[in-house]
Coordinates of C-alpha atoms in Angstrom, one line a residue:
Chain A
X69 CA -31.7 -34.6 -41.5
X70 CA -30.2 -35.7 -38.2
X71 CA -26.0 -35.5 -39.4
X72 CA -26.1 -31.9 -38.3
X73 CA -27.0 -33.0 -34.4
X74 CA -23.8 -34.5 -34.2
X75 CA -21.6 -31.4 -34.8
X76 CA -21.2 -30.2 -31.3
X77 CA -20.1 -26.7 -31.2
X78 CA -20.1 -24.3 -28.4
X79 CA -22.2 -22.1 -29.6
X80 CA -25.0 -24.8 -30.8
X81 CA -24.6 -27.8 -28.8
X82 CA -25.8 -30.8 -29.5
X83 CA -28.4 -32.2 -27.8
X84 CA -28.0 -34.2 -24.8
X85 CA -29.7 -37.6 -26.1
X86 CA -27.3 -37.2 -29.7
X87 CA -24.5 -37.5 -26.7
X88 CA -25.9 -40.1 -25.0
X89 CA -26.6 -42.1 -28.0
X90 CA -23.6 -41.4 -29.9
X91 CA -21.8 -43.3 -26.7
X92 CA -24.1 -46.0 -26.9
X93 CA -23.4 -46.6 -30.3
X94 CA -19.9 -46.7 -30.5
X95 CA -19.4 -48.4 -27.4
X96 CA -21.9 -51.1 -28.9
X97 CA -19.7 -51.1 -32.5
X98 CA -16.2 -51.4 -30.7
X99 CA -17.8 -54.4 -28.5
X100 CA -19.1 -55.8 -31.7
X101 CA -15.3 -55.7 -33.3
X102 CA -13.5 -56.9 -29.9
X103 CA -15.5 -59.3 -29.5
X104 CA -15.8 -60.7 -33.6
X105 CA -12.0 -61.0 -32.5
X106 CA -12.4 -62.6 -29.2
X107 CA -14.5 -65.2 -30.7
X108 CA -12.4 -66.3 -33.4
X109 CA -9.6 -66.8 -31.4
X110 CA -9.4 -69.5 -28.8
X111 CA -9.3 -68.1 -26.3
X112 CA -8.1 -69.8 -22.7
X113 CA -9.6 -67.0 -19.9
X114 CA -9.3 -70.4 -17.7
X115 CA -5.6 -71.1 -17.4
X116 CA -5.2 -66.8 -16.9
X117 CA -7.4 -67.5 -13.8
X118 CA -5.0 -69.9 -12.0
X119 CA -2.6 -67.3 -12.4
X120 CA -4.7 -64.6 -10.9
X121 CA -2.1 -64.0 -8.3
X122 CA 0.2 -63.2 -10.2
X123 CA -1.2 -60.4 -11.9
X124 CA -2.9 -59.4 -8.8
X125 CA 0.7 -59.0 -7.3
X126 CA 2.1 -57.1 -9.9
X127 CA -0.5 -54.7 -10.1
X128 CA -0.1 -53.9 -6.4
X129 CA 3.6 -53.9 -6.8
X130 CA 2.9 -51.0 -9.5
X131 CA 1.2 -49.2 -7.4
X132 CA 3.4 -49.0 -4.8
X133 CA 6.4 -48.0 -6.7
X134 CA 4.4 -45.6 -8.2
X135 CA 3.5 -44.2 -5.0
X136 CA 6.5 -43.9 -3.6
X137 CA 8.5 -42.8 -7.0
X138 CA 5.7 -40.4 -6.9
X139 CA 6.4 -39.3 -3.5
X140 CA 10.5 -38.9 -4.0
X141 CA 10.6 -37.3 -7.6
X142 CA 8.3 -34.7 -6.2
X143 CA 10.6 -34.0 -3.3
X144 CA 13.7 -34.2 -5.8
X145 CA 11.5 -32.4 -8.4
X146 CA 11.2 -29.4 -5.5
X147 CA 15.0 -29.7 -5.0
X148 CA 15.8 -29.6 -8.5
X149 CA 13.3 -26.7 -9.5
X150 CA 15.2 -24.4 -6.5
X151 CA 18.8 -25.8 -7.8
X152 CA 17.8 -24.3 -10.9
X153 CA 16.9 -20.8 -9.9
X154 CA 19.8 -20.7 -7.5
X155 CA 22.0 -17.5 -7.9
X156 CA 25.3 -20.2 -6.9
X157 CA 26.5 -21.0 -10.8
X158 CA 27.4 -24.3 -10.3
X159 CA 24.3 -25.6 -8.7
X160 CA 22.4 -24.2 -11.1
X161 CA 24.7 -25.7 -14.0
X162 CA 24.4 -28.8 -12.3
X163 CA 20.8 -28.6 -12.2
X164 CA 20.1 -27.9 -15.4
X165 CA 22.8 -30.5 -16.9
X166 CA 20.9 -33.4 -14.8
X167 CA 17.3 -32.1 -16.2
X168 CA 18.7 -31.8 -19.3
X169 CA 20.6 -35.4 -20.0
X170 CA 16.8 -37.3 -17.9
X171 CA 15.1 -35.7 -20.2
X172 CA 17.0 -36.1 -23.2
X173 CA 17.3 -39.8 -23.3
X174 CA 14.9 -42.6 -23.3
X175 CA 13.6 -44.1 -19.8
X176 CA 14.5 -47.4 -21.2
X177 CA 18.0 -46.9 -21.8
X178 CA 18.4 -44.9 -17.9
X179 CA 17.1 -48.7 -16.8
X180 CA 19.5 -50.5 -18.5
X181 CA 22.3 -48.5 -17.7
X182 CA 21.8 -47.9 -14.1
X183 CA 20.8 -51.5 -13.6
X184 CA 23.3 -53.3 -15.4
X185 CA 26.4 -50.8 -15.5
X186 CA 26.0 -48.5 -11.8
X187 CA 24.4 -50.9 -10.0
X188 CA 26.2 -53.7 -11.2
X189 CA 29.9 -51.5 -10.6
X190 CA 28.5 -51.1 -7.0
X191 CA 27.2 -54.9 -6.6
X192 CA 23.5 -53.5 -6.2
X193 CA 21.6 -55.9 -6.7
X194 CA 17.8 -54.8 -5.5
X195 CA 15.8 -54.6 -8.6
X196 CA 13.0 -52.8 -6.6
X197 CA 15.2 -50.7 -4.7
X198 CA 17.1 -49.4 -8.4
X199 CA 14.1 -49.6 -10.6
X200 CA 12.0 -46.9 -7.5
X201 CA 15.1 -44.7 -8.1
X202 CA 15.9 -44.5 -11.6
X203 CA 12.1 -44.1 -12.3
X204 CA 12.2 -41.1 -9.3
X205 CA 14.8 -39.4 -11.2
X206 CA 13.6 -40.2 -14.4
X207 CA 9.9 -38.1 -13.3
X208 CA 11.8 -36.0 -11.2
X209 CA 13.5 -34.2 -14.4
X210 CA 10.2 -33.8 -15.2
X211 CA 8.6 -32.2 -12.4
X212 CA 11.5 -30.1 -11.5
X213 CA 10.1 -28.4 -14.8
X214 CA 6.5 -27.9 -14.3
X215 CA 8.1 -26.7 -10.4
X216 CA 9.7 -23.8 -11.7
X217 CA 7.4 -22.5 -13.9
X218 CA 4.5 -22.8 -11.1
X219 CA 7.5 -21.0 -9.2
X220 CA 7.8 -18.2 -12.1
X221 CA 4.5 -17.7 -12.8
X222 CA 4.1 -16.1 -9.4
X223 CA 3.9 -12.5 -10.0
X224 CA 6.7 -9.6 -9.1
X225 CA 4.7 -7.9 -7.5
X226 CA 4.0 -11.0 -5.1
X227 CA 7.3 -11.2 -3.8
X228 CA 7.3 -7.1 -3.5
X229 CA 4.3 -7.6 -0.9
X230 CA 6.2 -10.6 0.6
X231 CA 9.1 -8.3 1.6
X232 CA 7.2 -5.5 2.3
X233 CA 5.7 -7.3 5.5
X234 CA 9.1 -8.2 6.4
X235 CA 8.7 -12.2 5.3
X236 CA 12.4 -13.9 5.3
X237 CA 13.2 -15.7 1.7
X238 CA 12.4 -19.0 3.0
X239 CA 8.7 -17.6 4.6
X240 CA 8.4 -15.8 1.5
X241 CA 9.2 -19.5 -0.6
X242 CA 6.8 -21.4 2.6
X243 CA 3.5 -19.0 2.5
X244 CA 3.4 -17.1 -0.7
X245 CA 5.2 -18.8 -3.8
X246 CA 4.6 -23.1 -2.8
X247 CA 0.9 -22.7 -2.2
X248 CA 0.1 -20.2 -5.2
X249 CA 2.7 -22.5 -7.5
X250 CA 1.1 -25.7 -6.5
X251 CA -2.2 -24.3 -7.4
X252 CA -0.8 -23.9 -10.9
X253 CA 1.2 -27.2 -11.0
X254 CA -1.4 -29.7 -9.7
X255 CA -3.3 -30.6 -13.1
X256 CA 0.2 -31.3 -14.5
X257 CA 1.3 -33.2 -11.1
X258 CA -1.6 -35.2 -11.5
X259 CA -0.9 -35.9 -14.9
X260 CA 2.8 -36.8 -14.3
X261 CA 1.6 -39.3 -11.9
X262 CA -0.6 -41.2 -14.7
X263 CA 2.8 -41.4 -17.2
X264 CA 4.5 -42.7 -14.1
X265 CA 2.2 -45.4 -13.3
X266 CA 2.3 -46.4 -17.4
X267 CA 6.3 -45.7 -17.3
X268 CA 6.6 -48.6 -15.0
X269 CA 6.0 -51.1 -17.2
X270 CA 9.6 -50.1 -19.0
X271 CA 10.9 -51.7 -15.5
X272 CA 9.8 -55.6 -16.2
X273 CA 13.0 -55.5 -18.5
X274 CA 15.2 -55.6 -15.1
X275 CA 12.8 -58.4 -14.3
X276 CA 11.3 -56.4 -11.7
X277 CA 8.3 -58.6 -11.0
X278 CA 5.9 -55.8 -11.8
X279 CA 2.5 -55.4 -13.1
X280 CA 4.0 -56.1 -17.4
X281 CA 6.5 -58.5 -15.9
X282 CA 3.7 -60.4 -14.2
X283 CA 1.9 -60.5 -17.4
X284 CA 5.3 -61.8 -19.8
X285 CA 5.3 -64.8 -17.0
X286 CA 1.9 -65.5 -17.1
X287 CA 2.0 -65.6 -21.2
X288 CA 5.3 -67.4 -21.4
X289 CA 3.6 -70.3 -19.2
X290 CA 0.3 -70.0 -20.6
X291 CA 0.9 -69.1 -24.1
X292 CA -2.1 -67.3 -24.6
X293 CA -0.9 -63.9 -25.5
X294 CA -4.0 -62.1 -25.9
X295 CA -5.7 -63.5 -22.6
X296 CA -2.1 -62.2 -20.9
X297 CA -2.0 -58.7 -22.5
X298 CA -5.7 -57.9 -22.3
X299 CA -5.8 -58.1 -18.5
X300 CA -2.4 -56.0 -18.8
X301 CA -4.1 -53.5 -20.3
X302 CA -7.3 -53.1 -18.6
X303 CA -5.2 -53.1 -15.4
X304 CA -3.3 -49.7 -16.3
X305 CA -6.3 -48.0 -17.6
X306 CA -8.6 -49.1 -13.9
X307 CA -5.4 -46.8 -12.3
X308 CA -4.6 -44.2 -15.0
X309 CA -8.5 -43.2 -16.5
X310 CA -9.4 -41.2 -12.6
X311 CA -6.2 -40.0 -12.5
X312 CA -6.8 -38.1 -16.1
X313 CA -10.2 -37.5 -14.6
X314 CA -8.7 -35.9 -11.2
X315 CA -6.3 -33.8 -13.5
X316 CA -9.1 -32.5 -15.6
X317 CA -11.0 -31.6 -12.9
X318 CA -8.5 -30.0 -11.0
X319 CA -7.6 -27.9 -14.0
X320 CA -10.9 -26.7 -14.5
X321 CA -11.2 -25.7 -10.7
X322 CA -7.8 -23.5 -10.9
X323 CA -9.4 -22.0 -14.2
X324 CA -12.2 -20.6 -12.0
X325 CA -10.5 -19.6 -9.6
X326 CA -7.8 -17.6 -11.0
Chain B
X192 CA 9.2 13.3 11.0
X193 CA 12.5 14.2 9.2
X194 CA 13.9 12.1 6.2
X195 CA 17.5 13.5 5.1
X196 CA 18.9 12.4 2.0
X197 CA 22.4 12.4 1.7
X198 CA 23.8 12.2 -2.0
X199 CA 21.4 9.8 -2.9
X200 CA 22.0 8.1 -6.2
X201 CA 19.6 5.0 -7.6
X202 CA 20.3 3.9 -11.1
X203 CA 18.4 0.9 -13.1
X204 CA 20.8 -0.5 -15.5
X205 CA 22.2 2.2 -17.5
X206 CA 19.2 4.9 -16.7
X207 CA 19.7 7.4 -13.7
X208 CA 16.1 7.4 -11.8
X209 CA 17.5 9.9 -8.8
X210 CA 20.3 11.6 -8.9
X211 CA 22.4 12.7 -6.1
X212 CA 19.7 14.3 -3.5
X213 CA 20.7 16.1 -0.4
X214 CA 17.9 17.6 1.5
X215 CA 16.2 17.2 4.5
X216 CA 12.1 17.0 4.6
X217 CA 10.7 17.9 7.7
X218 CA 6.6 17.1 8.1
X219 CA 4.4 16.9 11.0
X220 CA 2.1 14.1 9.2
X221 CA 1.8 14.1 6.1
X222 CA 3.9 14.3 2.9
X223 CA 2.5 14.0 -0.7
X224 CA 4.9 13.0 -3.4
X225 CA 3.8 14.4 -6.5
X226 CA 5.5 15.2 -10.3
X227 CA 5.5 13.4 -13.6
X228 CA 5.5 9.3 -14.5
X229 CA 9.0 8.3 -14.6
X230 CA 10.3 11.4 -12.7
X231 CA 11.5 9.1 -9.7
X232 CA 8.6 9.4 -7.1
X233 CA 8.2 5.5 -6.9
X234 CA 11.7 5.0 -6.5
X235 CA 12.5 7.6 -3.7
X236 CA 9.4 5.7 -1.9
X237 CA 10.6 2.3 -2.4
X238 CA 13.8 3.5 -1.1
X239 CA 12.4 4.8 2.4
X240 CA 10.7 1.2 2.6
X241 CA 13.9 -0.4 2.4
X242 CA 13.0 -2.5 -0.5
X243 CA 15.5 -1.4 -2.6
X244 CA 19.2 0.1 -1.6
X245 CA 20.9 3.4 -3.4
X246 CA 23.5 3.0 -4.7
X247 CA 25.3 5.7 -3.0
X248 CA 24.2 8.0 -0.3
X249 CA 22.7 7.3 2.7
X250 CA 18.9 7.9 4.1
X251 CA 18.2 8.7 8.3
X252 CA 14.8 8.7 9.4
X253 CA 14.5 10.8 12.4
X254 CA 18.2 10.7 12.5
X255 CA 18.4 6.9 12.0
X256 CA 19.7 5.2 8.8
X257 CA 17.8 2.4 7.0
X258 CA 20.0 -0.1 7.4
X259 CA 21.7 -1.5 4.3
X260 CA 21.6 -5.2 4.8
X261 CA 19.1 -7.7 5.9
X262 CA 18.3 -9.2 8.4
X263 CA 18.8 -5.6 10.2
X264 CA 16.7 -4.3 6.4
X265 CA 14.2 -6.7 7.0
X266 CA 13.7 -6.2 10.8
X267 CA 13.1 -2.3 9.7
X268 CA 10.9 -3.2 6.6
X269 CA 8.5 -5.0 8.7
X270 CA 7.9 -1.7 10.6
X271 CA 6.5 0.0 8.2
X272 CA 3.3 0.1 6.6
X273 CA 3.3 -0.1 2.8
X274 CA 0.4 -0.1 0.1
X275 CA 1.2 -0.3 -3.3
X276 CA -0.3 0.4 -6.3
X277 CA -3.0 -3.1 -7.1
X278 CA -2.0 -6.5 -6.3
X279 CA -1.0 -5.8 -2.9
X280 CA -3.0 -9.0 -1.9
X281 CA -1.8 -12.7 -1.5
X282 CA -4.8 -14.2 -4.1
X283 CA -4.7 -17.7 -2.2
X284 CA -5.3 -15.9 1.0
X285 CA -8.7 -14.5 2.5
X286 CA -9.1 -11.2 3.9
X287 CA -8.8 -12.1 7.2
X288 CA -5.4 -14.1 6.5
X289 CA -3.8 -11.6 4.1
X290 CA -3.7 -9.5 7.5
X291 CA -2.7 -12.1 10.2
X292 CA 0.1 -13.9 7.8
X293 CA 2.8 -11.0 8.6
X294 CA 1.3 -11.0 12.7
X295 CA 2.1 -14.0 12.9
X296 CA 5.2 -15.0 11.0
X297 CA 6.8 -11.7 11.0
X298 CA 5.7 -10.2 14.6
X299 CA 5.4 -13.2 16.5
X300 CA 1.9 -13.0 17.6
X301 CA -0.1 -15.5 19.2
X302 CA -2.9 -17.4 16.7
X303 CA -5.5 -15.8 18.3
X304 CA -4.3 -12.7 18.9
X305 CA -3.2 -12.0 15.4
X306 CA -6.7 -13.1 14.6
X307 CA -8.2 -10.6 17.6
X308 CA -6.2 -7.7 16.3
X309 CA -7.0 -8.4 12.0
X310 CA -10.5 -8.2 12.9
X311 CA -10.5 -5.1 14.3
X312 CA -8.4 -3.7 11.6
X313 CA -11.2 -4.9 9.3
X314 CA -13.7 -3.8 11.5
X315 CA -12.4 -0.2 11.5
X316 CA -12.6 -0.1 7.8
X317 CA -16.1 -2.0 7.5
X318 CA -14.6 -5.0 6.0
X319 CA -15.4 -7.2 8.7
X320 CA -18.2 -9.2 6.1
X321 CA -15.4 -9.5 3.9
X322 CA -13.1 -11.2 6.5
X323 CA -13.3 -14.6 4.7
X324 CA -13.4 -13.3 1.4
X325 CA -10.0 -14.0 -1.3
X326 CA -9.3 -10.9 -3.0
X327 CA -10.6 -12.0 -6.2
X328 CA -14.1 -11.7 -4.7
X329 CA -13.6 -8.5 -3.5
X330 CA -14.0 -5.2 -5.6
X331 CA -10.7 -2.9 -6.2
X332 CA -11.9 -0.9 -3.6
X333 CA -11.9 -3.2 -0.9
X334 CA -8.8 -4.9 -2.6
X335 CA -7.3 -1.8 -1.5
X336 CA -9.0 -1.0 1.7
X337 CA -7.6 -4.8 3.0
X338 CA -4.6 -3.5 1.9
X339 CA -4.2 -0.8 4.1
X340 CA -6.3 -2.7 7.2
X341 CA -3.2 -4.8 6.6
X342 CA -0.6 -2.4 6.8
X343 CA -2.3 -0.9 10.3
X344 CA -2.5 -4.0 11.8
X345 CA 1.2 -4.4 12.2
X346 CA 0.8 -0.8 14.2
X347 CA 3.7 0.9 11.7
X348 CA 6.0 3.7 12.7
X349 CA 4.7 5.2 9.5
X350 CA 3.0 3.8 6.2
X351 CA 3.7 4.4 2.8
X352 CA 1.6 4.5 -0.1
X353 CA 2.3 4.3 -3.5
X354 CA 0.1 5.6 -6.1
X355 CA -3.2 3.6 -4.4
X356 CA -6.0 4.8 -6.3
X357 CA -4.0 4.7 -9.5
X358 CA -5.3 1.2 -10.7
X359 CA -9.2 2.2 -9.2
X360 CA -12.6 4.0 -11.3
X361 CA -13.6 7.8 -9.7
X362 CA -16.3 5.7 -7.1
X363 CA -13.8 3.6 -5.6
X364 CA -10.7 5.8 -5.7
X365 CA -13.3 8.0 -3.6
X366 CA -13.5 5.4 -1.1
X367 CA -10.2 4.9 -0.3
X368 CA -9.6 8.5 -0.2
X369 CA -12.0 8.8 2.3
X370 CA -10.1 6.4 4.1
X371 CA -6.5 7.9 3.7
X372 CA -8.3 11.3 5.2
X373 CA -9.5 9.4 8.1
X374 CA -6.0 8.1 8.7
X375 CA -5.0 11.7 8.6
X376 CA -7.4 12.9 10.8
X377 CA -5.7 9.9 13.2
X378 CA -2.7 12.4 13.0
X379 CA -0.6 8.8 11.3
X380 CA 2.7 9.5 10.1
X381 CA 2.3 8.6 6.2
X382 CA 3.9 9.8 2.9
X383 CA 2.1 9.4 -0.3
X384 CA 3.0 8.9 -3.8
X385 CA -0.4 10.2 -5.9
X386 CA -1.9 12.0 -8.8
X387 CA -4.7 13.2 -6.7
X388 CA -3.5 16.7 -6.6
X389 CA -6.9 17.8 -5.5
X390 CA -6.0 15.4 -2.2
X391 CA -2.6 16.5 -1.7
X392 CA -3.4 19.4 -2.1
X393 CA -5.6 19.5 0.8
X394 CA -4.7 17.2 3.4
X395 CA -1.2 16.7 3.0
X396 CA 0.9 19.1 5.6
X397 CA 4.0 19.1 2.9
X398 CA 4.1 18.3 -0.9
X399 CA 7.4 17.6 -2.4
X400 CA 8.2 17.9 -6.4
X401 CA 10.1 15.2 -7.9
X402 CA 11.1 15.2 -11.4
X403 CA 13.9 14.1 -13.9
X404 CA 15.6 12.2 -10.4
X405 CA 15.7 15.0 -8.2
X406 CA 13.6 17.3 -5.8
X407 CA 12.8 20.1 -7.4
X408 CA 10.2 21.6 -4.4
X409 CA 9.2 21.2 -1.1
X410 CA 7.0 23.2 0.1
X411 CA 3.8 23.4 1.8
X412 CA 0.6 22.5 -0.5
X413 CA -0.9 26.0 -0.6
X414 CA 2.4 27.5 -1.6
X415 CA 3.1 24.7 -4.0
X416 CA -0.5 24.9 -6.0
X417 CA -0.6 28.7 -5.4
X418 CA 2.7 30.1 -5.9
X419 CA 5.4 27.5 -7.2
X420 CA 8.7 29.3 -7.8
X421 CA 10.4 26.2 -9.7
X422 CA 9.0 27.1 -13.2
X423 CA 8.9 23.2 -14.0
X424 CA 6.8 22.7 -10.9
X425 CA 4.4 25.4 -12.3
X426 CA 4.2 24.2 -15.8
X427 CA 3.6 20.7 -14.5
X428 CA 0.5 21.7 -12.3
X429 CA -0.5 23.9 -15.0
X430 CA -1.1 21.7 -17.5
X431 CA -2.5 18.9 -15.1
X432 CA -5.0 21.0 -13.4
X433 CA -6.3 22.4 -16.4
X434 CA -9.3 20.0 -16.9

């Protein structure tokens, strides 16, 4: 019998050609079924190819907004976390009201009601500029989160040493708690990065001429939905698969270590 | 040196840990703090490190108080040496920079001179292989023996140690022993919290009793061990010296 060489438990595992094959074989079967549907569509790759630059566009327009609403929401998500364990009441109210109500409601609605009712109110009318922000704050809710418990989950007796040399609060924050929190936070930073590149997409309903948006205008010219939204597809998962892969990687190196 | 206590009160929410002491201790070197778990021994030490405040009373150190607030509590903190129990360590720190963070940031030395001066603390204590080690690579032994290479380096006015062979097996708690002695053959100012009575017992120059939140002896170790007059000093020793 060969079923029992596909049950692959720790302390029997299976062997490494049952892996290798058992990869073959289904990436074989799902090509087989993708491309039985392929075929009996019509498909028209060639009119997707003239708009190339389109897609090409948005896909380096997602990128950079994700970069940089990566690089603000993890400066607000720092400022938040702190807000939150602040001993001044009202900060810490405040904090905790803002992470609260981001987190509580869908992305999609924060997009349609900073765009069309605060940015509107205060004639704003940079799509990039609003759709970077509300997705920072969106992910900094978020992060502020995973912050503070990389924060908390540095030990008492840490902070006891910390004084005992005669380290200020902020020194104490700068050389003990940041580099021993980040440590802890990393995996999950890295995986917050990979939902914000995917949380993006919600943006093309501002008509933010991202990545998805790029794709809706390429389809609505083209009509050919499947040669539009294939492409779409495949272009998250290029950016978002090593960005699971760092995060698993990195997790596995703070395991050791700690 | 000479720590008096002036009605010194710490509580902990609703529980009384010491309770109004007045006395004065006077030591050439060393002082061992010994007496049952809970009986307020850690507390009274924390409190001459400045890392917590009582809550009334006042403590001078040859005839200066610890100050009250910071920055003037920090500034005086950083003077002394303090070992603690285990996890004394930064874990994201090697040897080597577990000793030259507080030269640097706290004391203002140069780079390389903070790096001059760890070095030789290490060296002293036969760490100096270890220099580049993090803590979790290094046994409890050495955990500890960084520990205290860090509290020297700063050049203290005294150190403090709390319980620091509490958390180590008989082999290594020999080692640092070893090490404490040598400190006291340096003639360093240090007071100790431990439950090596064998060790207080014979190189400490005073032994004070603290139980139920007050002093209840001080008295030189031979007296203490031999001839205790405080019947609660003598049942305690009693019962842990038996074995």
């Amino acid at each position: 019998m060969i079923a029992p060489l596909f049950f692959d438990r720790p302390q029997a595992p299976s062997p490494r050609w049952v892996r290798i094959a058992t990869v073959l074989v289904l990436a074989a079967a799902l090509a087989a079924i993708c491309w039985g549907l392929l075929a009996a569509s019509t498909s028209n790759w060639s009119a997707i190819w003239r708009y190339r630059a389109v897609f090409w566009q948005g896909w380096l327009l997602t990128i950079g907004i994700s970069l940089a609403a990566l690089a603000l929401s993890t400066a607000a998500g720092v400022l938040l976390a702190l807000a939150r364990r602040s001993t001044f009441l009202p900060l810490r109210s405040l904090a905790l009201l803002y992470i609260e109500l981001i987190r509580g409601s869908p992305l999609l609605v924060q997009i349609l009601f900073f765009w069309y009712v605060v940015a509107d109110h205060f004639n704003i009318t940079d799509r990039l500029l609003v759709g970077t922000l509300v997705l920072s704050g969106f992910s900094s809710a978020y992060l502020a989160e995973m912050i503070r418990s990389g924060i908390e989950s540095v030990g008492a007796s840490q902070l006891e040493s910390a004084r005992a040399i005669g380290l200020s609060p902020f020194q104490t924050y700068r050389f003990v708690i940041f580099p021993q929190a980040i440590r802890q936070v990393l995996p999950s930073l890295a995986g917050q990065f990979a939902s914000l590149i995917k949380d993006s997409s919600l943006l093309s309903v501002i008509g933010l001429p991202e990545f998805t948006q790029g794709a809706l205008q390429v389809n609505s010219a083209t009509y050919s939905t499947l040669e539009s939204f294939v492409p779409l597809g495949i272009g998250y998962l290029i950016l978002t698969l090593p960005i699971s892969a760092l995060s698993r990687l990195l997790e596995r190196q703070f395991h050791y270590e700690s | 040196m000479k720590v008096e206590l002036h009605g010194v009160t710490k509580r902990f929410g609703g529980q009384t840990v010491l309770n109004r002491i007045t006395s004065t201790i006077e030591f050439p070197h060393t002082l061992a703090l010994i007496g049952p778990s809970g009986g307020g021994k850690s507390t009274f030490l924390r409190l001459l490190a400045g890392l917590i405040a009582p809550d009334a009373g006042t403590i001078t150190i040859d005839g200066e108080p610890i100050p009250g607030e910071s920055p003037a509590l920090r500034r005086y903190r950083a003077r002394i040496g303090i070992v603690f129990q285990a996890f004394n360590l930064f874990p994201h720190l090697s040897a080597l920079d577990n000793i030259r963070l507080a030269l640097t940031e706290v004391h203002g030395l140069s780079p390389s001179m903070a790096t001059t001066r760890a070095m030789d603390a290490l060296a002293r204590f036969q760490l100096a292989d270890h220099a580049h080690k993090r803590p979790a690579t290094l046994s409890g032994g050495q955990r500890q023996r960084v520990a205290i290479a860090r509290a020297i380096a700063i050049q203290p006015k005294f150190l403090l140690f709390d319980e620091p062979t509490s958390s180590l097996d008989p082999e290594m708690t020999a080692e640092v022993l070893e090490l404490l002695a040598t400190l006291r053959s340096e003639n360093r100012t240090m007071i100790l919290v431990t439950h090596e009575m064998g060790f207080a017992r014979h190189t400490a120059d005073l032994v004070a009793f603290i139980s139920g939140g007050s002093i209840e002896e001080v008295d030189a170790p031979e007296r203490i061990f031999g001839e205790a007059k405080n019947p609660t000093v003598r049942n305690f020793l009693a019962r842990v010296l038996r074995y």
